[in-house]
Amino acid sequence: MSEKKITAHTKTFCLIGHPVEHSFSPIMHMAAIKKLGLDYVYIAHDVHPDNLEKAINGMRALNIKGINVTIPHKEKIINYIDDIDPLAFQIGAVNTIKNDNGSLIGRNTDADGGKKSLLDAGCKVSGKNILILGAGGAARALCYSLAKDSNHIVIANRTEERAIKLAEDVKKHLDAEIKGKNNSKTVLKNELKKADVLINTTPIGMYPNIHDVPVPKDFLRPELFVFDVIYNPLETRLMKAAKEMGCQTLGGLDMLVNQGALAFEWWTGKSPNRELMKNTIIEYLGIK
Ligand SMILES: NC(=O)c1ccc[n+]([C@@H]2O[C@H](COP(=O)([O-])OP(=O)(O)OC[C@H]3O[C@@H](n4cnc5c(N)ncnc54)[C@H](OP(=O)(O)O)[C@@H]3O)[C@@H](O)[C@H]2O)c1
């Protein structure tokens, strides 16, 4: 289908965060919009936390059709929307909003997007022991999406109380085996002897600190599946180390694309081309 011109009929999707300049969302969403010949544009807005309520009111007034929400607004935004789906409510974070005839409804597509990425990559979750590093937004989303199927989840976090709190929160809603611990070397070493899947949800290894690793290489076993949710760089030092140890690995790009594609489907009722979204980002990274 041919690309639409921006006219007075064109409607808007957007991303709000602070900062947002690093985001790949406009690139991948615009690629999907153009491919389907839809009459939308997707723009990123840097919204300072002090202006979040004003920004949301502005979006209502301007009839913005869909909003992605990123750091640091995913939790606070819940105060300013009209409705929230039960999973996003349990997670305590919204990353996608749909404007349904003036009513702003929140969802969390990181949860299903992350789980789909793991399953598509051939990682078995059912009955497996999972070690999650970090207890922030991404960890919360993944814990809720994986807890029911897995055998056991351990959350290892720098701030142990946050890991314990996340485990308790999940157990309030789901019948799951899940524990919160600190991220000391002793804990990591012991847990990695039992784990089938390791998921890094900390920013350790993210650009510009690309040489950092959240666990020593020699703690990794070839049987482990290692998922690093970081997408910049596409292959983190942890993934390189894991490959060298014979592990299967997955980076964060697929999760980024899947969470975006789920938002796109919800907003437009159309399935975007996920391969195109992914390749557009890879191409963009190559020429930057
Ligand atoms: N691929 C995707 O689609 C996707 C989606 C969401 C997020 N992400 C990525 O996931 C990462 C985390 O995002 P988030 O939203 O979960 O962030 P967040 O809510 O700020 O949580 C970050 C977590 O990492 C821990 N952490 C931060 N710096 C650390 C350090 N130097 N040493 C040890 N632990 C540290 C924090 O521990 P404390 O509790 O002790 O502070 C916290 O538990 C980012 O790299 C983000 O880009 C990717």
Coordinates of C-alpha atoms and ligand atoms in Angstrom, one line a residue:
M1 CA 0.0 0.0 0.0
S2 CA 1.3 3.5 -0.8
E3 CA 2.5 5.9 2.0
K4 CA -0.2 8.3 3.2
K5 CA 0.6 12.1 3.1
I6 CA 0.1 13.9 6.4
T7 CA -3.1 15.8 6.1
A8 CA -5.7 17.5 8.3
H9 CA -7.2 14.0 8.8
T10 CA -4.0 12.4 10.2
K11 CA -4.2 11.2 13.8
T12 CA -1.3 10.9 16.3
F13 CA 0.3 8.2 18.5
C14 CA 3.1 9.3 20.8
L15 CA 5.7 8.3 23.3
I16 CA 6.1 10.2 26.6
G17 CA 9.2 9.7 28.8
H18 CA 12.1 11.7 30.2
P19 CA 14.4 11.5 28.3
V20 CA 13.1 10.1 25.0
E21 CA 15.8 10.9 22.5
H22 CA 17.3 7.4 22.8
S23 CA 14.0 5.7 21.9
F24 CA 13.5 3.5 18.9
S25 CA 9.7 3.5 19.2
P26 CA 9.1 6.3 16.6
I27 CA 11.3 4.5 14.1
M28 CA 9.6 1.1 14.4
H29 CA 6.0 2.4 14.7
M30 CA 6.4 4.7 11.7
A31 CA 7.8 1.7 9.6
A32 CA 4.7 -0.3 10.6
I33 CA 2.3 2.6 9.9
K34 CA 3.8 3.3 6.5
K35 CA 3.8 -0.4 5.5
L36 CA 0.0 -0.7 6.3
G37 CA -0.8 2.7 4.6
L38 CA -2.4 4.0 7.8
D39 CA -3.2 7.6 8.4
Y40 CA -1.2 8.1 11.6
V41 CA 2.1 9.7 12.8
Y42 CA 4.1 8.7 15.8
I43 CA 6.0 11.3 17.7
A44 CA 8.2 11.2 20.9
H45 CA 7.7 13.9 23.6
D46 CA 10.1 14.6 26.4
V47 CA 7.8 15.2 29.4
H48 CA 9.4 16.3 32.6
P49 CA 7.9 14.5 35.7
D50 CA 6.5 17.8 37.0
N51 CA 4.5 18.2 33.8
L52 CA 3.0 14.7 33.5
E53 CA -0.6 15.6 34.6
K54 CA -0.6 18.6 32.3
A55 CA 0.7 16.5 29.4
I56 CA -2.0 13.9 29.8
N57 CA -4.7 16.6 29.9
G58 CA -3.2 18.0 26.8
M59 CA -3.3 14.6 25.1
R60 CA -7.0 14.3 26.0
A61 CA -7.7 17.7 24.6
L62 CA -5.7 17.0 21.4
N63 CA -7.4 13.6 21.0
I64 CA -4.1 11.7 20.8
K65 CA -5.2 8.1 19.8
G66 CA -2.5 6.0 21.6
I67 CA 0.4 6.7 24.0
N68 CA 3.4 4.7 24.9
V69 CA 4.9 5.5 28.3
T70 CA 8.5 5.0 29.3
I71 CA 10.9 5.8 32.2
P72 CA 10.1 7.5 34.6
H73 CA 6.3 7.8 34.1
K74 CA 5.1 4.1 34.0
E75 CA 3.9 4.1 37.6
K76 CA 2.8 7.7 38.1
I77 CA 0.7 7.7 34.9
I78 CA -1.8 5.4 36.6
N79 CA -3.1 8.4 38.7
Y80 CA -4.1 10.2 35.5
I81 CA -5.9 7.6 33.4
D82 CA -9.5 6.5 33.5
D83 CA -9.2 2.7 33.5
I84 CA -6.5 0.1 33.7
D85 CA -6.4 -3.6 32.8
P86 CA -6.1 -6.0 35.7
L87 CA -2.5 -7.2 34.8
A88 CA -1.2 -3.7 34.5
F89 CA -2.8 -2.9 37.8
Q90 CA -1.1 -5.9 39.5
I91 CA 2.2 -5.0 37.9
G92 CA 1.7 -1.4 39.1
A93 CA 3.0 0.0 35.8
V94 CA 1.4 1.1 32.4
N95 CA 3.4 1.3 29.2
T96 CA 0.6 1.7 26.8
I97 CA -2.6 3.9 26.8
K98 CA -5.4 3.7 24.3
N99 CA -7.8 6.7 23.8
D100 CA -11.2 5.0 23.6
N101 CA -13.6 7.8 22.6
G102 CA -12.1 10.1 25.2
S103 CA -11.5 7.5 27.9
L104 CA -7.8 6.7 28.5
I105 CA -7.2 3.0 29.3
G106 CA -3.8 1.7 30.4
R107 CA -2.2 -1.7 29.7
N108 CA 1.3 -3.2 30.2
T109 CA 2.5 -4.8 27.0
D110 CA 6.1 -5.4 28.4
A111 CA 4.7 -8.5 30.2
D112 CA 3.3 -10.3 27.2
G113 CA 5.9 -8.9 24.9
G114 CA 8.7 -10.3 27.0
K115 CA 7.1 -13.7 27.5
K116 CA 6.4 -14.0 23.8
S117 CA 10.0 -13.2 22.9
L118 CA 11.3 -15.9 25.2
L119 CA 8.9 -18.5 23.9
D120 CA 9.5 -17.5 20.2
A121 CA 13.3 -17.9 20.9
G122 CA 12.7 -21.5 21.9
C123 CA 13.1 -21.0 25.7
K124 CA 10.9 -23.4 27.7
V125 CA 9.4 -21.6 30.6
S126 CA 7.0 -24.2 31.9
G127 CA 8.3 -26.0 34.9
K128 CA 11.6 -24.2 34.8
N129 CA 13.7 -22.4 37.4
I130 CA 14.2 -18.8 36.6
L131 CA 16.7 -16.3 38.1
I132 CA 15.8 -12.6 37.5
L133 CA 18.4 -9.9 38.1
G134 CA 16.7 -6.6 39.2
A135 CA 13.4 -5.8 40.7
G136 CA 12.3 -2.6 38.7
G137 CA 9.7 -2.1 36.1
A138 CA 10.9 -4.7 33.6
A139 CA 11.4 -7.3 36.4
R140 CA 7.8 -6.7 37.7
A141 CA 6.3 -7.2 34.2
L142 CA 8.3 -10.4 33.6
C143 CA 7.6 -11.9 37.0
Y144 CA 3.9 -11.5 36.6
S145 CA 3.9 -13.0 33.1
L146 CA 6.2 -15.9 33.9
A147 CA 5.3 -16.8 37.5
K148 CA 2.3 -19.0 36.8
D149 CA 4.1 -21.3 34.3
S150 CA 7.5 -21.6 35.8
N151 CA 8.5 -24.0 38.6
H152 CA 10.3 -21.4 40.7
I153 CA 11.5 -17.8 40.3
V154 CA 14.3 -16.1 42.3
I155 CA 14.6 -12.3 42.1
A156 CA 18.1 -11.1 43.0
N157 CA 18.4 -7.4 43.5
R158 CA 20.9 -4.8 44.7
T159 CA 18.2 -3.6 47.1
E160 CA 17.0 -6.8 48.7
E161 CA 13.8 -5.3 50.2
R162 CA 12.6 -4.5 46.7
A163 CA 13.1 -8.1 45.5
I164 CA 11.3 -9.4 48.6
K165 CA 8.4 -6.9 48.1
L166 CA 8.1 -7.9 44.4
A167 CA 7.9 -11.6 45.3
E168 CA 5.3 -10.9 48.0
D169 CA 3.2 -8.8 45.5
V170 CA 3.2 -11.6 42.9
K171 CA 2.2 -14.2 45.6
K172 CA -0.8 -12.0 46.5
H173 CA -2.2 -12.4 43.0
L174 CA -0.8 -15.7 41.7
D175 CA -0.2 -19.2 43.1
A176 CA 3.6 -19.1 42.4
E177 CA 6.9 -20.2 43.9
I178 CA 8.8 -16.9 44.0
K179 CA 11.5 -15.5 46.4
G180 CA 13.3 -12.2 46.7
K181 CA 17.1 -12.2 47.6
N182 CA 20.1 -9.9 47.5
N183 CA 22.5 -9.9 44.5
S184 CA 25.6 -11.0 46.4
K185 CA 28.1 -13.2 44.5
T186 CA 27.2 -16.1 46.9
V187 CA 23.5 -15.8 46.0
L188 CA 24.2 -15.5 42.3
K189 CA 26.6 -18.5 42.3
N190 CA 24.2 -20.7 44.2
E191 CA 21.1 -19.8 42.3
L192 CA 22.9 -20.2 38.9
K193 CA 23.7 -23.8 39.8
K194 CA 19.9 -24.5 39.9
A195 CA 18.6 -22.0 37.3
D196 CA 17.4 -23.0 33.8
V197 CA 16.8 -19.4 32.7
L198 CA 18.7 -16.2 33.6
I199 CA 17.0 -12.9 32.9
N200 CA 18.9 -9.6 33.3
T201 CA 16.6 -6.7 33.9
T202 CA 19.2 -4.3 35.3
P203 CA 20.8 -1.7 33.2
I204 CA 24.2 -3.3 33.8
G205 CA 25.9 -3.6 30.4
M206 CA 23.7 -1.0 28.7
Y207 CA 25.2 1.8 26.6
P208 CA 27.5 3.6 27.4
N209 CA 28.7 1.1 30.1
I210 CA 28.9 -1.7 27.5
H211 CA 31.8 -3.6 29.2
D212 CA 29.9 -4.2 32.5
V213 CA 28.4 -7.6 33.3
P214 CA 25.9 -8.4 36.0
V215 CA 27.3 -11.9 36.8
P216 CA 30.8 -13.4 36.4
K217 CA 31.2 -15.5 33.3
D218 CA 32.3 -18.6 35.2
F219 CA 28.9 -18.8 37.0
L220 CA 27.2 -19.6 33.7
R221 CA 26.5 -23.2 32.6
P222 CA 25.9 -24.3 29.0
E223 CA 22.4 -25.5 29.9
L224 CA 21.3 -22.0 30.8
F225 CA 19.1 -19.9 28.6
V226 CA 20.3 -16.2 29.0
F227 CA 17.9 -13.4 28.2
D228 CA 19.2 -9.8 28.6
V229 CA 16.4 -7.3 28.2
I230 CA 18.9 -4.6 27.3
Y231 CA 18.6 -3.7 23.5
N232 CA 21.4 -1.1 23.2
P233 CA 23.9 -2.7 22.5
L234 CA 22.0 -5.5 20.6
E235 CA 24.5 -8.0 22.0
T236 CA 25.6 -7.2 25.6
R237 CA 28.8 -8.4 27.3
L238 CA 26.6 -10.8 29.3
M239 CA 25.2 -12.3 26.0
K240 CA 28.8 -12.6 24.6
A241 CA 30.0 -14.4 27.8
A242 CA 27.0 -16.7 27.8
K243 CA 27.5 -17.7 24.1
E244 CA 31.2 -18.4 24.9
M245 CA 30.0 -20.7 27.7
G246 CA 27.7 -22.5 25.3
C247 CA 24.4 -21.0 26.5
Q248 CA 21.5 -20.0 24.3
T249 CA 20.9 -16.3 24.4
L250 CA 18.3 -13.6 23.6
G251 CA 18.7 -9.8 23.6
G252 CA 16.1 -7.2 24.4
L253 CA 15.3 -6.1 20.8
D254 CA 12.6 -8.8 20.3
M255 CA 10.9 -7.7 23.5
L256 CA 11.0 -4.1 22.4
V257 CA 9.4 -5.0 19.1
N258 CA 6.8 -7.3 20.6
Q259 CA 5.7 -4.8 23.3
G260 CA 5.4 -2.2 20.5
A261 CA 3.6 -4.5 18.2
L262 CA 1.0 -5.4 20.9
A263 CA 0.4 -1.7 21.5
F264 CA 0.0 -1.1 17.7
E265 CA -2.5 -4.0 17.4
W266 CA -4.5 -2.7 20.3
W267 CA -4.6 0.9 18.9
T268 CA -5.3 0.1 15.2
G269 CA -6.8 -3.4 15.2
K270 CA -4.2 -4.3 12.6
S271 CA -1.1 -6.6 12.9
P272 CA 2.1 -4.8 12.2
N273 CA 5.0 -6.5 10.4
R274 CA 7.3 -7.4 13.4
E275 CA 10.3 -8.3 11.2
L276 CA 10.1 -5.0 9.5
M277 CA 9.9 -3.2 12.8
K278 CA 13.0 -5.1 14.0
N279 CA 15.0 -4.7 10.8
T280 CA 14.2 -0.9 10.7
I281 CA 15.8 -0.5 14.2
I282 CA 18.8 -2.7 13.2
E283 CA 19.3 -0.6 10.0
Y284 CA 19.0 2.6 12.0
L285 CA 21.6 1.4 14.5
G286 CA 23.9 0.5 11.6
I287 CA 23.8 4.0 10.1
K288 CA 23.7 6.1 13.3
Ligands
LIG1 N1 13.6 -4.8 25.8 C1 12.6 -4.1 26.3 O1 11.5 -4.0 25.7 C2 12.7 -3.4 27.6 C3 11.6 -3.1 28.3 C4 11.7 -2.4 29.6 C5 13.0 -2.2 30.1 N2 14.1 -2.6 29.3 C6 15.5 -2.3 29.9 O2 15.5 -2.9 31.1 C7 16.4 -2.2 32.0 C8 15.7 -1.9 33.3 O3 14.6 -1.1 33.0 P1 13.5 -0.9 34.2 O4 12.4 -0.1 33.6 O5 13.2 -2.2 34.9 O6 14.4 0.0 35.2 P2 14.1 0.3 36.7 O7 12.7 0.2 37.1 O8 14.9 1.5 37.1 O9 14.8 -1.0 37.5 C9 16.2 -1.2 37.4 C10 16.7 -2.3 38.3 O10 18.0 -2.6 38.1 C11 18.7 -2.5 39.4 N3 20.0 -1.8 39.1 C12 20.2 -0.6 38.5 N4 21.5 -0.2 38.5 C13 22.2 -1.3 39.1 C14 23.5 -1.5 39.4 N5 24.5 -0.7 39.0 N6 23.8 -2.7 40.0 C15 22.9 -3.6 40.4 N7 21.6 -3.4 40.1 C16 21.2 -2.2 39.5 C17 17.9 -1.6 40.3 O11 18.2 -2.0 41.6 P3 17.7 -1.2 42.9 O12 16.3 -1.7 43.2 O13 18.7 -1.6 43.9 O14 17.7 0.2 42.5 C18 16.5 -2.1 39.8 O15 16.1 -3.3 40.4 C19 16.9 -1.0 31.1 O16 18.1 -1.3 30.5 C20 15.8 -0.9 30.1 O17 16.3 -0.3 28.9 C21 14.0 -3.2 28.2

